[in-house]
Coordinates of C-alpha atoms and ligand atoms in Angstrom, one line a residue:
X1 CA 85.8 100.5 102.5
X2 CA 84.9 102.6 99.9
X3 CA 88.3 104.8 99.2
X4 CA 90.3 101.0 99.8
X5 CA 88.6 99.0 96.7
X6 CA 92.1 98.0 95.5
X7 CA 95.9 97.8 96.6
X8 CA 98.3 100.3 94.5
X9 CA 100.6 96.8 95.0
X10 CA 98.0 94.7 93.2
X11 CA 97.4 97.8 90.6
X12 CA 101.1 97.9 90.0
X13 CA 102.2 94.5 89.9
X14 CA 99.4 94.0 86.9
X15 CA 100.4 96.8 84.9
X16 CA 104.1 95.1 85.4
X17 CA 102.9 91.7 84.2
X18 CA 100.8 93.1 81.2
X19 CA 103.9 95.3 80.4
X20 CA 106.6 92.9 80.7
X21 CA 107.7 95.7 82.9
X22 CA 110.5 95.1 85.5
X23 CA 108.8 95.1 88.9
X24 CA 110.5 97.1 91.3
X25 CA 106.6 98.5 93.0
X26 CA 105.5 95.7 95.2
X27 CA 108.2 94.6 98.0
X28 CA 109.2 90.9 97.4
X29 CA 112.2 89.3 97.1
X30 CA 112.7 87.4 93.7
X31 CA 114.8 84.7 95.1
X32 CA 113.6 81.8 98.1
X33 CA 115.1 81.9 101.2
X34 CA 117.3 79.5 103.1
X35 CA 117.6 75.9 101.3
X36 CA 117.1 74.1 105.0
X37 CA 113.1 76.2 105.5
X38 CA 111.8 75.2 102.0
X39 CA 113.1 71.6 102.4
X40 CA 111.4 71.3 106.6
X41 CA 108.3 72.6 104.8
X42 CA 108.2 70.4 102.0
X43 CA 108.7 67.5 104.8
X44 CA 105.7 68.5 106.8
X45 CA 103.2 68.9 103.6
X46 CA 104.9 65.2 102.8
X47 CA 104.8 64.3 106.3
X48 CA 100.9 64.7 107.2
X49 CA 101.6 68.7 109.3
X50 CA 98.2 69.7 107.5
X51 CA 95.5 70.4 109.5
X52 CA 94.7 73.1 112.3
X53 CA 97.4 74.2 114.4
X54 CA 96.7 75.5 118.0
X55 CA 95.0 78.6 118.3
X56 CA 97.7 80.7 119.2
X57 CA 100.5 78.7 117.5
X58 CA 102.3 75.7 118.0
X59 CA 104.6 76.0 121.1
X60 CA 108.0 75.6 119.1
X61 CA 107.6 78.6 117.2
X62 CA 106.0 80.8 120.1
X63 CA 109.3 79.2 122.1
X64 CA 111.6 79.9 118.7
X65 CA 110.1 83.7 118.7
X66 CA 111.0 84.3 122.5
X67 CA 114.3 83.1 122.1
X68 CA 114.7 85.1 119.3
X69 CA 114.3 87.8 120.9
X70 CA 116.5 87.5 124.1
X71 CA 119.2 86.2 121.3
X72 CA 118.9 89.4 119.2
X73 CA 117.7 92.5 121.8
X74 CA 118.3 90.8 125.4
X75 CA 114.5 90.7 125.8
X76 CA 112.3 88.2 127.9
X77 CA 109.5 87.1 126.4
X78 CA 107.1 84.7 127.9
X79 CA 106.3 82.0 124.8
X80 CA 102.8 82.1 126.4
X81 CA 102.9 85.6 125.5
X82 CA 103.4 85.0 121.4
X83 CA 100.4 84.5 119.2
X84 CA 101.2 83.3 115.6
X85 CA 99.5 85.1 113.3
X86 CA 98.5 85.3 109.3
X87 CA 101.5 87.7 108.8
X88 CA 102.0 90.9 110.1
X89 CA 99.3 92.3 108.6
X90 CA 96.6 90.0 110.5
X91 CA 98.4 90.9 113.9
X92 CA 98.5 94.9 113.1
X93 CA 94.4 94.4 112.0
X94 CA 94.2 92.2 115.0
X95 CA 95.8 94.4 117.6
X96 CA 93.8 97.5 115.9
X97 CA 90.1 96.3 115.8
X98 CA 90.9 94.4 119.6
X99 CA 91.4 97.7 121.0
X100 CA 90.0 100.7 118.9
X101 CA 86.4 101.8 118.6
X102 CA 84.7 105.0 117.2
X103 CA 85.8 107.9 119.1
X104 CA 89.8 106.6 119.5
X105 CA 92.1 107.9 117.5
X106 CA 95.4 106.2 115.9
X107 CA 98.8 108.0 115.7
X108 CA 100.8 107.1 113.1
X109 CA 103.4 108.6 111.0
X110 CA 102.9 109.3 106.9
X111 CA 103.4 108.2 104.4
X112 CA 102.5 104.9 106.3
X113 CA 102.3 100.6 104.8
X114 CA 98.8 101.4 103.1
X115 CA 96.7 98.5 105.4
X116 CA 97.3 100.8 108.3
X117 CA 94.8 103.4 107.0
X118 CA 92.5 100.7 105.4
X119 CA 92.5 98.9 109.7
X120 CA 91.9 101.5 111.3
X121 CA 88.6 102.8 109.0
X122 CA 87.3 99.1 109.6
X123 CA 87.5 99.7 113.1
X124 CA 86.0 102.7 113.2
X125 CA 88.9 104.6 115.1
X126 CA 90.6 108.1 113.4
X127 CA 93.2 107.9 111.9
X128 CA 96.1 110.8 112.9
X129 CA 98.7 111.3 110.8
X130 CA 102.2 112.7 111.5
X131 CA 104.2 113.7 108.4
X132 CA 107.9 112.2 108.2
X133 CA 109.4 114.7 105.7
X134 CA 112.9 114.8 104.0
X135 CA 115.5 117.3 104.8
X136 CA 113.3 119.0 108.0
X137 CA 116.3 118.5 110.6
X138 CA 119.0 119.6 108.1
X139 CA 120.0 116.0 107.4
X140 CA 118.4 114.1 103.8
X141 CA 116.6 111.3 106.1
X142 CA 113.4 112.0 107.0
X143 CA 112.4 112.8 110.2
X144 CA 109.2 113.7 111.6
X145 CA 109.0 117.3 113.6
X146 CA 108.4 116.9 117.8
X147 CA 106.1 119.7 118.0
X148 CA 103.3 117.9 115.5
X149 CA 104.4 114.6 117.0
X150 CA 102.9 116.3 120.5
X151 CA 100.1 118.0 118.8
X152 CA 99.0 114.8 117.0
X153 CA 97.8 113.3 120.5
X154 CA 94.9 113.7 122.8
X155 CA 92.7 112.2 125.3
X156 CA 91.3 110.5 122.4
X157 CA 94.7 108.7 121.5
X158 CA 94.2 104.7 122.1
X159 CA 97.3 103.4 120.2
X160 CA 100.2 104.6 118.4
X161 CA 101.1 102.8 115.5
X162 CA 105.0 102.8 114.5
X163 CA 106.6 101.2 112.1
X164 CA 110.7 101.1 111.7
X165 CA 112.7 100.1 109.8
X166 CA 110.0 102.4 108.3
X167 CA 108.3 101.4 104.9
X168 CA 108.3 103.4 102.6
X169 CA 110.9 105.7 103.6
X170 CA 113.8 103.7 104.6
X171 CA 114.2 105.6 108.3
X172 CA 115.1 103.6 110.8
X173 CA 113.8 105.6 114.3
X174 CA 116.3 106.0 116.8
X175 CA 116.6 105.4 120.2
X176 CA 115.9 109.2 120.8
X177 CA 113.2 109.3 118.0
X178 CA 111.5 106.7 119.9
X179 CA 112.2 107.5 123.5
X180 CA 110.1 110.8 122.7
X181 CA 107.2 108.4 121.0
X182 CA 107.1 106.4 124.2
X183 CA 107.2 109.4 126.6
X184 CA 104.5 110.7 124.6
X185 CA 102.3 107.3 124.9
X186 CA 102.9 107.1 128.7
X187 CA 101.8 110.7 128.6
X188 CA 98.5 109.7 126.6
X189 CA 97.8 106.0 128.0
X190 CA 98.5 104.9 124.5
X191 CA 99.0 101.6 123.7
X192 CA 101.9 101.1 121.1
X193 CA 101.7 98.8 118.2
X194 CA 105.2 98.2 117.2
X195 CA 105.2 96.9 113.6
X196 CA 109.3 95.7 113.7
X197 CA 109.2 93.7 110.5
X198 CA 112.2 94.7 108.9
X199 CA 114.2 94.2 111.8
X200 CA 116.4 92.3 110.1
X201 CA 117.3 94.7 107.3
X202 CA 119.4 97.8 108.6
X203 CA 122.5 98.9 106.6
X204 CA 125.7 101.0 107.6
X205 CA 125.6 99.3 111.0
X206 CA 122.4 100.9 112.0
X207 CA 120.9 99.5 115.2
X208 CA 117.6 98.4 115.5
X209 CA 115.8 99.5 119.0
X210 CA 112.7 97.1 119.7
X211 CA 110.2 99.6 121.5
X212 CA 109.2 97.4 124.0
X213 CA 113.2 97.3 125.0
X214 CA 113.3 101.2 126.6
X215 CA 112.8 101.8 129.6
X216 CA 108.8 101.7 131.2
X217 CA 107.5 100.7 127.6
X218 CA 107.3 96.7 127.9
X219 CA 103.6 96.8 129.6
X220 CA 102.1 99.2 127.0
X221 CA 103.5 98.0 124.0
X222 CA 102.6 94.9 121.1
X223 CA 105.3 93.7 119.2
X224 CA 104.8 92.6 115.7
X225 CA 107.0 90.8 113.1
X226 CA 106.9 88.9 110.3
X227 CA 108.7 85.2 108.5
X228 CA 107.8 87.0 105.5
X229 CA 110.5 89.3 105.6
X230 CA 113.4 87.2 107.4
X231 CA 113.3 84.3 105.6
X232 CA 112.2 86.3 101.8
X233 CA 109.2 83.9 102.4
X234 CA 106.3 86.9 101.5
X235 CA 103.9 84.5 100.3
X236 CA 103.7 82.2 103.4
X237 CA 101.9 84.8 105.7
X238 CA 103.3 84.1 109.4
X239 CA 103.6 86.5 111.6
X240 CA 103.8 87.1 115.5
X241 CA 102.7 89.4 117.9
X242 CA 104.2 89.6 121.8
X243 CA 103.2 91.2 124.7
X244 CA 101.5 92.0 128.2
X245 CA 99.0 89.5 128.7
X246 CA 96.0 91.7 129.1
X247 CA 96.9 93.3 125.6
X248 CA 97.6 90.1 124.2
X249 CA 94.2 88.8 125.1
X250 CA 92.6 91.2 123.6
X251 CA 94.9 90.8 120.5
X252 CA 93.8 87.3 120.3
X253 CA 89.7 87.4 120.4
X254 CA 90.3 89.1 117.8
X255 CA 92.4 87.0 115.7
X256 CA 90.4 84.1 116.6
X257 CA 87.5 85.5 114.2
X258 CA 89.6 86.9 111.7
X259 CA 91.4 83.8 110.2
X260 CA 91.4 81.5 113.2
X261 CA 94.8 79.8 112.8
X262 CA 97.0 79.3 109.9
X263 CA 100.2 78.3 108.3
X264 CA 100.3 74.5 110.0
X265 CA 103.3 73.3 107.8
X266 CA 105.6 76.3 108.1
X267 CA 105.3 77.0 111.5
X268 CA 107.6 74.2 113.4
X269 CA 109.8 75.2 109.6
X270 CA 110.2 78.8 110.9
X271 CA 111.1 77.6 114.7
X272 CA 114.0 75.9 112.8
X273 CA 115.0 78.8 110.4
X274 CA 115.0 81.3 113.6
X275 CA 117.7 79.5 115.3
X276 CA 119.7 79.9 112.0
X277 CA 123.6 81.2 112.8
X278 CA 124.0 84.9 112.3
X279 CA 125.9 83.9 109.3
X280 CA 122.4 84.0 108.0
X281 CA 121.1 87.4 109.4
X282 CA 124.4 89.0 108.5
X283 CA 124.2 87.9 104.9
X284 CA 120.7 89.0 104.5
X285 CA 121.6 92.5 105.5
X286 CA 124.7 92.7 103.7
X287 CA 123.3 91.2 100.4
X288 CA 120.2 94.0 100.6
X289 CA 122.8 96.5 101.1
X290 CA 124.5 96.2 98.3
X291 CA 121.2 96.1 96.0
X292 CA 120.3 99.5 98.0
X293 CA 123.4 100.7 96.9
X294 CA 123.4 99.4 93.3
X295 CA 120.2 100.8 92.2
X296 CA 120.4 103.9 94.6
X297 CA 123.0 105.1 92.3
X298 CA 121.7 104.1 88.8
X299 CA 118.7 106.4 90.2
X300 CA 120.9 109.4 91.2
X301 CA 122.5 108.8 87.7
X302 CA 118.7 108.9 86.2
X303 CA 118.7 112.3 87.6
X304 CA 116.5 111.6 90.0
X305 CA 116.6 113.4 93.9
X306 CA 117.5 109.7 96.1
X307 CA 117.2 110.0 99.8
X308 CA 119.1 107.5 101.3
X309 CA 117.6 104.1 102.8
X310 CA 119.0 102.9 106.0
X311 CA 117.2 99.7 106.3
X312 CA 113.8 98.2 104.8
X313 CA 113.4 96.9 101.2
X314 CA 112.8 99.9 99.7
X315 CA 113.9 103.2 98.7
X316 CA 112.3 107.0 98.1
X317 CA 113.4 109.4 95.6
X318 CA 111.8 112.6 93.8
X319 CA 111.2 112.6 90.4
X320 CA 110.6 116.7 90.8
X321 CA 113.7 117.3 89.1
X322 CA 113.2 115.5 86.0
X323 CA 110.2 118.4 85.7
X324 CA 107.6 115.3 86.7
X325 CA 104.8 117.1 89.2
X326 CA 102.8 114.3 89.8
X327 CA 104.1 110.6 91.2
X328 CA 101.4 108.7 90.5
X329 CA 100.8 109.4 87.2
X330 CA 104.5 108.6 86.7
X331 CA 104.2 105.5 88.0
X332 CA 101.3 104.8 85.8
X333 CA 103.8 106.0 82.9
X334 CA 107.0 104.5 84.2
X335 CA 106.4 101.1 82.4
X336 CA 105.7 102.5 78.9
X337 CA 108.4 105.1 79.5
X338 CA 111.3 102.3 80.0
X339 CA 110.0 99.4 81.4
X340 CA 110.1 99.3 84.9
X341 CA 107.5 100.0 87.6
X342 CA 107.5 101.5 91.0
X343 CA 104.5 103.0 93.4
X344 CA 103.9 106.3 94.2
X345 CA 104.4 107.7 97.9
X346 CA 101.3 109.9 97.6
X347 CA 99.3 106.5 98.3
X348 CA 100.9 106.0 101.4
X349 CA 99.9 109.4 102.9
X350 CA 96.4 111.3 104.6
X351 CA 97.9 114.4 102.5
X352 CA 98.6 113.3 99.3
X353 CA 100.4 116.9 99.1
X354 CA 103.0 115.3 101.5
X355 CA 104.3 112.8 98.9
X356 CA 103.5 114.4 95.8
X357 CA 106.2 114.0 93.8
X358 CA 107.7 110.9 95.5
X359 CA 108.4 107.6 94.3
X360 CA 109.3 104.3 95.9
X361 CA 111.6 101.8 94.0
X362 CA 111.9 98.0 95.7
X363 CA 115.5 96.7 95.9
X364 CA 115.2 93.5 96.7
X365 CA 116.1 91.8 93.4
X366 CA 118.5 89.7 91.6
X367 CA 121.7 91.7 91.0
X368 CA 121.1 90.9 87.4
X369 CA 117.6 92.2 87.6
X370 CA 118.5 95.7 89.0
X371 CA 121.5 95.8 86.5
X372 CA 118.4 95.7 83.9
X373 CA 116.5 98.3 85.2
X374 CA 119.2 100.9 86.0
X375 CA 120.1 100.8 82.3
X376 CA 116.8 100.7 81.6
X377 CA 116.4 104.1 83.6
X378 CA 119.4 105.5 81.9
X379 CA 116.6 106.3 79.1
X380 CA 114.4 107.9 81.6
X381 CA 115.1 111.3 80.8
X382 CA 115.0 110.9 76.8
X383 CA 112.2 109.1 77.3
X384 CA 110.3 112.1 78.7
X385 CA 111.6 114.5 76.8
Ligands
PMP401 N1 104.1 96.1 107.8 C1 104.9 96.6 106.9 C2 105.6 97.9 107.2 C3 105.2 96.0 105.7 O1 105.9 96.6 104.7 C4 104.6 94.7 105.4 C5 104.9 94.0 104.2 N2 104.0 94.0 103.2 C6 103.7 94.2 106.4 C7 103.5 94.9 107.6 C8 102.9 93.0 106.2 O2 103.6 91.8 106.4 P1 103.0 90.4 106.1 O3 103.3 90.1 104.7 O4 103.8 89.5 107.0 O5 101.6 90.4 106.4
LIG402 N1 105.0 95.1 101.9 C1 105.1 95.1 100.5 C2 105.3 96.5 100.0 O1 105.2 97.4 100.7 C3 104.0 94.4 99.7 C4 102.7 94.4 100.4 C5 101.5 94.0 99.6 O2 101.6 93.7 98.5 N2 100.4 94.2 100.2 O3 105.5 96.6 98.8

């Protein structure tokens, strides 16, 4: 664990507090989410729903995240086949340490969320990066390049690991991107670990494709989202998991040691707030839009390079242009320069190269909040000179 002694978020979100710095590093939303979950919850506490829930979740939610996903992507999902989880980041470390061991290797694009690097070194496994870089088909979204996508896999390959919406990058996969992915695990005998937890945040009437929805997929792939994200609940830490039963076994011996069970009053909460009207959904997607778009173009009018975000909290820009050659030591400057913080992309890739001069900004503020900081950035460029 040596390279992973601390989070860039938790390093970030510090130097925001001690700064009075706006923080717009670490992905949270600064506003609760819907009146109705925060009210069921506080019942429960009140009402006595404190101690251990069933191992692999009550039934209601494992129920509420089935039908949620026949309601959303047409899919049928045994409830039996749903394990609740301590947020998506205990079912990806689940799902990784079930079915990795020294020897397997892990494909994954970079830059990747940073606890996929830090899982896969606990369980031994090797981590294989594929670069998702800017421009590389012509278009400013990035995109990763087929021919390393093949050459990143081997006998050796025991799960892919994709992630889309995609953090940091904003790319939402599409249904060709993926297709190839899938052809390539069936190829391999890879199992794919389908980290889905932005679902619910695509902009410009992008589509989100579950994985486990194209064709031949189903039986090799885990499915993993996250309450945090839908309901703007980050600090609650449910998550799920679905899939094949054997898989899903495995998944859950794992989980079993990790935290056991968690989460007892928001669980039957979060069954309610999934069977929320699209109203909900809708708004969620629309509201983060128009942030995206907000402080996209105070960015572009801070002169920096923005590459646009089509889902996700989040989006990437290069500070090249302003004559910065290194991200992170921006971001380590960023909060003196005008008061405002961000993290650097380099910490998110195997080749820091990749990312050098990349940094991601979080968008999923108060309007009033991201009115601040783009007239805060509007000094970014005297401030450096
Ligand atoms: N995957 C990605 C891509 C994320 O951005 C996050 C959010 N931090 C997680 C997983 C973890 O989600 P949770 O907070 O539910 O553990
Ligand atoms: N997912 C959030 C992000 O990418 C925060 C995760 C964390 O703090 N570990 O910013």
């Amino acid at each position: 664990m040596r390279p992973f002694t601390s989070t860039i978020f938790a390093e970030m979100s510090a130097l925001a507090l001690r700064t009075g710095a706006i923080n717009l590093g670490q992905g949270f939303p600064d506003t609760d989410g819907p009146p109705s979950l925060l009210a069921d919850v506080a019942a429960n506490v009140i009402g006595g729903v404190n101690q251990y829930p069933p191992g692999p979740g009550i039934p209601a939610l494992r129920t509420a995240v089935a039908e949620h996903q026949r309601r959303f992507y047409g899919q049928e999902v045994d409830p039996e086949r749903v394990l609740i989880t301590t947020g998506a980041t205990e079912a990806i470390a689940s799902a990784i340490l079930a079915l990795c061991e020294p020897g397997d290797e892990v494909v994954t694009f970079q830059p990747y969320y940073d606890s996929y690097a830090a899982t896969i070194a606990l369980s031994g496994a090797t981590l294989r990066a594929v670069p998702l870089r800017p421009g590389s088909s012509g278009s400013p979204t990035f995109a990763f390049d087929p021919a390393e996508l093949r050459a990143a896999f081997s006998e050796r390959t025991r799960v892919v690991l994709v992630n889309t919406p995609h953090n940091p990058t904003g790319t939402v996969l599409d249904r060709e991107q993926l297709t190839l992915l899938g052809q390539l695990a069936v190829e391999f005998d890879a199992v794919i670990v389908a980290d889905e937890v932005y679902e619910h945040m695509l902009y410009d009437g992008r589509e989100h494709v579950p994985m486990a929805t194209l064709p031949g997929l189903a039986d090799r792939t885990l499915t993993i989202s996250s309450a945090g994200k839908t309901f703007s609940v980050t600090g609650w830490k449910v998550g799920w998991v679905h899939g094949p039963v054997d898989l899903l076994g495995s998944v859950r011996a794992a989980k079993q040691f990790l935290t056991y069970v968690s989460g007892a009053p928001f669980q039957p909460a979060i069954a309610n707030a999934l069977a929320l009207p699209d109203s909900f959904y809708d708004d969620l997607a629309s509201g983060l839009q128009s942030k995206r778009d907000l402080l996209s173009a105070g960015l572009r009018a801070a002169g920096l390079t923005v590459y646009p975000s089509s889902g996700t909290y989040f989006v990437v820009t290069d500070v090249a242009p302003l004559g910065v050659a290194d991200g992170a030591e921006f971001c380590w400057r960023l909060p003196d320069l005008v008061g405002v913080a961000a993290v650097p992309v380099s910490v998110f890739c195997a080749d820091p190269d990749l990312g050098r001069t990349l940094v991601r900004f979080a968008f999923c503020k108060k309007d009033e909040v991201l009115t601040e900081a783009v007239s805060r950035l509007a000094n970014l460029q005297k401030a450096l000179s």
